[in-house]
mmCIF file of C-alpha atoms and ligand atoms in Angstrom:
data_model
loop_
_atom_site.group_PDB
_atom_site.id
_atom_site.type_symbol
_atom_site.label_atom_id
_atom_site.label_comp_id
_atom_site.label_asym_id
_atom_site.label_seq_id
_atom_site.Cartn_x
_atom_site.Cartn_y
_atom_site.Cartn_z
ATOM 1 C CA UNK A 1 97.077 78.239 119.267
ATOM 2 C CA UNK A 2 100.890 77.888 119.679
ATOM 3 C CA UNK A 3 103.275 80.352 120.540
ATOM 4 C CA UNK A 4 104.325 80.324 116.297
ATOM 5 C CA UNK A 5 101.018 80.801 115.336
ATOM 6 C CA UNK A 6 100.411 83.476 117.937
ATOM 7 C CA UNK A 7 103.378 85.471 116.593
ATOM 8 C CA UNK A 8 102.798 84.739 113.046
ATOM 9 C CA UNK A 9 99.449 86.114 113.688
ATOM 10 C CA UNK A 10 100.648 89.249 115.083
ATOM 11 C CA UNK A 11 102.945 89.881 112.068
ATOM 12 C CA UNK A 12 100.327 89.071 109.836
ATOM 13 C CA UNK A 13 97.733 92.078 111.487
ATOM 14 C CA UNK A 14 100.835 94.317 111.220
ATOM 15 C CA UNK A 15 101.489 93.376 107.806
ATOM 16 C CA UNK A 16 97.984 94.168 106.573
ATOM 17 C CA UNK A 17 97.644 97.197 108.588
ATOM 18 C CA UNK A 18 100.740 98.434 107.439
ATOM 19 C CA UNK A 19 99.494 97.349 103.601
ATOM 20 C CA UNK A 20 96.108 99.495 104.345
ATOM 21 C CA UNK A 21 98.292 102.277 104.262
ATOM 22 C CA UNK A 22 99.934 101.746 100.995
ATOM 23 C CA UNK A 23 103.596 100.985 102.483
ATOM 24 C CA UNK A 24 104.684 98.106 100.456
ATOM 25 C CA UNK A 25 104.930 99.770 96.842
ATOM 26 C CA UNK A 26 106.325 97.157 94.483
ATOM 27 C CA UNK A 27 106.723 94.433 96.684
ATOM 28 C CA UNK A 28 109.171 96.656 99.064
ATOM 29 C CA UNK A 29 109.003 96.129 102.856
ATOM 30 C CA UNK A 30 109.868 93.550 105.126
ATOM 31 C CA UNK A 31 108.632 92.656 108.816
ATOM 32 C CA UNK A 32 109.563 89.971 111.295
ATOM 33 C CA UNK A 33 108.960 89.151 114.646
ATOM 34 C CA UNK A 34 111.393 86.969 117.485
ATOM 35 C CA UNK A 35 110.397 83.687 118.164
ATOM 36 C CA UNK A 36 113.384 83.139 120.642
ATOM 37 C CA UNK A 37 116.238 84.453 122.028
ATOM 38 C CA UNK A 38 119.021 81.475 122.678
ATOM 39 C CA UNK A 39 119.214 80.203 120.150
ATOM 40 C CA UNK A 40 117.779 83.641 117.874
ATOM 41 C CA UNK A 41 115.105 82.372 115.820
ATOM 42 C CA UNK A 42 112.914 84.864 113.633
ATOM 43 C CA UNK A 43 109.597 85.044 111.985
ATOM 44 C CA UNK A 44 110.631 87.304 108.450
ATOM 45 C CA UNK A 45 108.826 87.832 105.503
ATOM 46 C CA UNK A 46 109.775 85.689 101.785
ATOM 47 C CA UNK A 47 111.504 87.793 99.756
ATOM 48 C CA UNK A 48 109.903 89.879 96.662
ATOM 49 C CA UNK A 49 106.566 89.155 97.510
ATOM 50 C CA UNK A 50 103.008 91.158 97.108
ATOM 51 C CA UNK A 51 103.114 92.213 101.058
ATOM 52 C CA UNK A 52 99.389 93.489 100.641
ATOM 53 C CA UNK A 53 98.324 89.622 99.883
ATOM 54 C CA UNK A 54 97.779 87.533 103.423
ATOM 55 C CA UNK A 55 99.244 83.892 102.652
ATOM 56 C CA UNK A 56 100.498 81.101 104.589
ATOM 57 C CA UNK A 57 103.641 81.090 102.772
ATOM 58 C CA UNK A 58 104.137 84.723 103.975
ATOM 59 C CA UNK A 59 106.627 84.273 106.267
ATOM 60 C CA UNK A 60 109.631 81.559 107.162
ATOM 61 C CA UNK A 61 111.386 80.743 110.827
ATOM 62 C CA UNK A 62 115.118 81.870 110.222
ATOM 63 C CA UNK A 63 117.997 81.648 112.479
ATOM 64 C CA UNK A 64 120.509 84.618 113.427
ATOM 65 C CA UNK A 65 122.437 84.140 110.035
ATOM 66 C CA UNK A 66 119.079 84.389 108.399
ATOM 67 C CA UNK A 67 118.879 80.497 107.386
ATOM 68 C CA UNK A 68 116.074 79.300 107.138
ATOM 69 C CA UNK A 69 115.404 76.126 110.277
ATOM 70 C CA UNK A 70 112.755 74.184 109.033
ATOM 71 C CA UNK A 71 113.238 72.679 104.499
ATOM 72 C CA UNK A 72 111.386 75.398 102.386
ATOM 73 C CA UNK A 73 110.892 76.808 99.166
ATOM 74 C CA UNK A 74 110.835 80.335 100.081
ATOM 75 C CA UNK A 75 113.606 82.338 100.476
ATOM 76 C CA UNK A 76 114.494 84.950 103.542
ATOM 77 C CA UNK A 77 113.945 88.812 102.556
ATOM 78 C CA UNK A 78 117.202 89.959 100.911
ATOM 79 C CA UNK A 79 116.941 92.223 104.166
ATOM 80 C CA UNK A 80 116.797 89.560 106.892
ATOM 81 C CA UNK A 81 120.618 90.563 107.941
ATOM 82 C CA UNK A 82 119.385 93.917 109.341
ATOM 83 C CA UNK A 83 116.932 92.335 110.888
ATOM 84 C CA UNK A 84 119.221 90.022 112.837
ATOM 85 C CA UNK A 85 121.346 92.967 113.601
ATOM 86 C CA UNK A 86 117.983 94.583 114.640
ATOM 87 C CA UNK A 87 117.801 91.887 117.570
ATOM 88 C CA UNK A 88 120.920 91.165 118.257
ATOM 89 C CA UNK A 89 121.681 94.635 119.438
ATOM 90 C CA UNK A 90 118.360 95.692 120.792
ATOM 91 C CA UNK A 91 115.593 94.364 123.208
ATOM 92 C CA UNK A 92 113.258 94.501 120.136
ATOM 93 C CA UNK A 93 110.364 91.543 119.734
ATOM 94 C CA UNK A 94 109.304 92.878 116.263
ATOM 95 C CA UNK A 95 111.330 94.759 113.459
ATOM 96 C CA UNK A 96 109.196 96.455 110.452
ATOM 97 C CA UNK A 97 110.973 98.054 107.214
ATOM 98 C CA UNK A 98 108.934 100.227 104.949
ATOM 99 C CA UNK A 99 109.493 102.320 101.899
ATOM 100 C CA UNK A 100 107.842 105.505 101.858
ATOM 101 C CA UNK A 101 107.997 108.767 100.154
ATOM 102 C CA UNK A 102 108.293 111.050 102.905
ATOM 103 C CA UNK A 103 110.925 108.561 104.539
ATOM 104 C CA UNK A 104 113.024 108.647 101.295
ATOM 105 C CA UNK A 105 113.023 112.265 101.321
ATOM 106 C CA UNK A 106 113.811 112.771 104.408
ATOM 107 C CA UNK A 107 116.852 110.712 104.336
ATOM 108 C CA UNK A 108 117.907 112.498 101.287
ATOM 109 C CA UNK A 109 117.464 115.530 102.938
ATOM 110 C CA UNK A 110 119.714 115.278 105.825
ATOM 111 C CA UNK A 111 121.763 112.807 104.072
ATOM 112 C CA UNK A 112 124.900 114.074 104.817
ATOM 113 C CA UNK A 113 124.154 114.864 108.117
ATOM 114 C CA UNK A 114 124.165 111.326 108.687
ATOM 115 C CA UNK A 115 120.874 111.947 110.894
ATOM 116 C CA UNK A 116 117.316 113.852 111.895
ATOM 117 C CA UNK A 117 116.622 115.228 115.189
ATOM 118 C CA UNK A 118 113.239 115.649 116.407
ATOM 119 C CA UNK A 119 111.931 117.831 119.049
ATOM 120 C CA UNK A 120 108.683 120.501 120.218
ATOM 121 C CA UNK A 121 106.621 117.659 118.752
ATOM 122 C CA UNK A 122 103.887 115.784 121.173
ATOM 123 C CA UNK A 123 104.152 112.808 118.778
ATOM 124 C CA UNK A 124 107.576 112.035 120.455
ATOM 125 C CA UNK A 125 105.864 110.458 123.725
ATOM 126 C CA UNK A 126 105.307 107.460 121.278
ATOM 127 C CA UNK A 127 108.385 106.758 121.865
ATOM 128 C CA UNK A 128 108.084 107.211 125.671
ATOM 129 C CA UNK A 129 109.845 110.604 125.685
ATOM 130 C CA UNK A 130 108.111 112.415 128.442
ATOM 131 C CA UNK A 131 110.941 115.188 128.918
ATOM 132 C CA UNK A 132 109.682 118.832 128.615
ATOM 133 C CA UNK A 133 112.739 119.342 126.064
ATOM 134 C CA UNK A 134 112.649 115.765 124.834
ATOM 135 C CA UNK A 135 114.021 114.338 121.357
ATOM 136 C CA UNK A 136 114.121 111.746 118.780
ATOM 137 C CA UNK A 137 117.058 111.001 116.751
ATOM 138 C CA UNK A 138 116.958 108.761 113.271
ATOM 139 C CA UNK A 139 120.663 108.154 112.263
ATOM 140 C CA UNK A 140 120.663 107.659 108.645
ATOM 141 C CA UNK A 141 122.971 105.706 106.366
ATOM 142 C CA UNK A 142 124.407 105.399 102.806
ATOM 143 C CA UNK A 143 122.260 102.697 100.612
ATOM 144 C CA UNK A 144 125.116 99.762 100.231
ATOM 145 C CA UNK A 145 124.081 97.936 97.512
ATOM 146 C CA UNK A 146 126.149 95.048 99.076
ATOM 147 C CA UNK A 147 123.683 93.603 101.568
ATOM 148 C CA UNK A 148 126.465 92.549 103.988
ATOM 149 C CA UNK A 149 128.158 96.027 103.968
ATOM 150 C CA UNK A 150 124.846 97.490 104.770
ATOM 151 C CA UNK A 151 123.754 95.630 107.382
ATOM 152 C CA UNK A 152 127.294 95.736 109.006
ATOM 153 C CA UNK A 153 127.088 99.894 108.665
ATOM 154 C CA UNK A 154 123.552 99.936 110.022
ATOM 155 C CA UNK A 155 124.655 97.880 113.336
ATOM 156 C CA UNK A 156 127.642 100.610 114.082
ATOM 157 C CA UNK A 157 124.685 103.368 114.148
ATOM 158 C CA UNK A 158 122.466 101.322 116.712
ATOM 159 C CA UNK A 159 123.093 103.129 120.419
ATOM 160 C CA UNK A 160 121.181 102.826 123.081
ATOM 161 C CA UNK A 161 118.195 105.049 122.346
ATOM 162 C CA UNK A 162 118.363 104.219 118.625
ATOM 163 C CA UNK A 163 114.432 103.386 117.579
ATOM 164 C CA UNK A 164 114.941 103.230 113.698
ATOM 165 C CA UNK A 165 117.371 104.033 111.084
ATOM 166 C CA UNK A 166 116.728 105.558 107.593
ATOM 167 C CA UNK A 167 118.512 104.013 104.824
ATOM 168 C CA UNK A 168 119.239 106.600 102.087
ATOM 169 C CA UNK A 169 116.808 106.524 99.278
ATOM 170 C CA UNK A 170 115.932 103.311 100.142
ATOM 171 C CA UNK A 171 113.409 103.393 103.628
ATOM 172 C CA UNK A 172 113.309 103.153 106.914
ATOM 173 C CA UNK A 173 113.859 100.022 109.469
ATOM 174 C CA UNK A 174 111.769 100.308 113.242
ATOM 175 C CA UNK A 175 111.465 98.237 115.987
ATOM 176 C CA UNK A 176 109.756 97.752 119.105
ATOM 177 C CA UNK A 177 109.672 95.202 121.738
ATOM 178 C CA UNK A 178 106.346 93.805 120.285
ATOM 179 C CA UNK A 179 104.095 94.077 116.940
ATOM 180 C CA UNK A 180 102.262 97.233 118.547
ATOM 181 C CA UNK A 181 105.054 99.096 119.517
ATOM 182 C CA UNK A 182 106.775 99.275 116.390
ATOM 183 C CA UNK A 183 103.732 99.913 114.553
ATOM 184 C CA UNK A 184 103.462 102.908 117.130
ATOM 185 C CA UNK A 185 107.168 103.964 116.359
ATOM 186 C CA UNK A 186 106.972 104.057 112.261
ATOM 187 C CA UNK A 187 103.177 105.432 112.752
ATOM 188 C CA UNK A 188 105.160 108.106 114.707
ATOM 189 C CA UNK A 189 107.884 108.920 112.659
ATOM 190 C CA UNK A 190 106.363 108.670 109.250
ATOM 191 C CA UNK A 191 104.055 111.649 111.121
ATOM 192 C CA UNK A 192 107.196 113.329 112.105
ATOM 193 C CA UNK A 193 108.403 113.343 108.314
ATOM 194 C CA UNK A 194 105.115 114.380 106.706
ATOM 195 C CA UNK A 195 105.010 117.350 109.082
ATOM 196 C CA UNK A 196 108.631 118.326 108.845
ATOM 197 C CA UNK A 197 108.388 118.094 104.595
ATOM 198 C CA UNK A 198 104.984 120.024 104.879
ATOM 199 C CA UNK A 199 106.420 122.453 107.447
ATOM 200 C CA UNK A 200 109.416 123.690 105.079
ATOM 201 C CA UNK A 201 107.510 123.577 102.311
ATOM 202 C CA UNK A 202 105.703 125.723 103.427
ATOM 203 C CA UNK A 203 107.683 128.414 105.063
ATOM 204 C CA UNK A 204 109.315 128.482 101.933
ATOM 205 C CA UNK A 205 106.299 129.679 99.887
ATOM 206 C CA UNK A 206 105.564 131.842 102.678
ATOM 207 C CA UNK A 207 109.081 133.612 102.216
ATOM 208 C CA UNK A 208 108.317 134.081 98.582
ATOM 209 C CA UNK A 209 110.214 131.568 97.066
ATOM 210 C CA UNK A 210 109.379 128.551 95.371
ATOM 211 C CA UNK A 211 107.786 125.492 96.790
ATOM 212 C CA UNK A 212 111.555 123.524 97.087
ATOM 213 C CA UNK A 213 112.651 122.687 100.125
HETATM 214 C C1 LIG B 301 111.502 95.976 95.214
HETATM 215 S S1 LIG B 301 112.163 96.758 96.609
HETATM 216 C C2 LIG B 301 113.875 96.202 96.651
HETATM 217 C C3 LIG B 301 114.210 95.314 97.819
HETATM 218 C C4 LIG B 301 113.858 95.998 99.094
HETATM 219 O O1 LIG B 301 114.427 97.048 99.396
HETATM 220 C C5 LIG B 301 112.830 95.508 99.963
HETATM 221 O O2 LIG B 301 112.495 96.131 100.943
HETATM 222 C C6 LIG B 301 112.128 94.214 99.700
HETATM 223 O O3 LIG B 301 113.012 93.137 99.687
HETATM 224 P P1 LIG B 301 112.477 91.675 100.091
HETATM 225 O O4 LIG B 301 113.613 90.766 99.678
HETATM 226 O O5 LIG B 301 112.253 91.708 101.563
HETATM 227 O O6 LIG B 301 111.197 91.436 99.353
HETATM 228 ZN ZN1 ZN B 302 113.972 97.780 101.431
#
């Protein structure tokens, strides 16, 4: 097996894991995976496809301004530029975007914040957090409906330690440096945001009021 077929493999077990869970509702969600560095060259998923199906025309090899290098039919997820920015920025090998409910209300939630802390949660070791006191941070962002704007706001709010960003309403972009490492990081954090809307909801109804957060 090639190096390509060994990393479109990998995506592919992602992708249907990731579909067992039910986070691809109406063809939302996009993964990819790096290929190479110099030049940057990207597995990604085809745009507006069925992610729970398992195809060969699934994914196409696109370069860092998401063209595709090899003649094709399909076209590059309308997303691909945040996955370039996603590996250009970061020592990530594989970038997964999912659209969730908890994820959505999350970054609705704390919105204006322009972020979510984490911390007192054992979960955060996924992230290799060992600290007694240690913490997670998700920036979040506005939803640009101009593709270009977005991906050029979500690059400014990529630091260091930055594992994922929320994209208002919209979902949530994770990386890792390989397949199993950002599975492990959106496993993670989609735990972190079920707990957290669970949590307030219910120390609201415990305070007598009613079940809004
Ligand atoms: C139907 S969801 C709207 C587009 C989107 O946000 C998404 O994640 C899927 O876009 P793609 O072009 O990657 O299919
Ligand atoms: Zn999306």
């Amino acid at each position: 097996m090639s190096t390509l077929e060994a990393l479109w493999t990998e995506l592919a077990d992602v992708k249907d894991e990731l579909a067992l869970r039910d986070w691809f509702p109406g063809t939302s969600g996009n993964l990819s995976i790096k290929v190479s560095d110099d030049p940057l060259n990207f597995l990604v998923t085809a745009s507006g496809k069925d992610k729970r199906r398992r195809t060969n025309e699934d994914f196409l090899l696109v370069d860092a301004e998401g063209i595709a290098v090899d003649p094709t039919h399909l076209r590059a997820s309308a997303e691909t530029g945040l996955h370039a920015k996603v590996y250009q920025l970061t020592d990530a090998g594989c970038c997964l975007h999912v659209h969730t409910v908890d994820n959505n209300v999350i970054s609705e939630l704390y919105g204006d914040e322009g972020q979510i802390t984490f911390r007192g949660q054992e979960l955060i070791k996924a992230f290799n957090i060992w600290e007694e006191d240690g913490a997670i941070t998700v920036p979040i962002i506005e939803n640009y409906a101009d593709l270009k704007t977005l991906a050029e706001c979500f690059g400014t709010v990529i630091g260091p330690d930055t594992r994922a960003v929320l994209i208002r309403n919209h979902g949530i972009t994770v990386w890792g440096r390989s397949g199993f490492e950002a599975k492990k990081h959106l496993e993670a954090l989609e735990f972190l945001f079920s707990y957290h809307i669970k949590l307030k909801s219910l120390q609201k109804l415990h305070d007598g009021q009613p079940s809004l957060i």
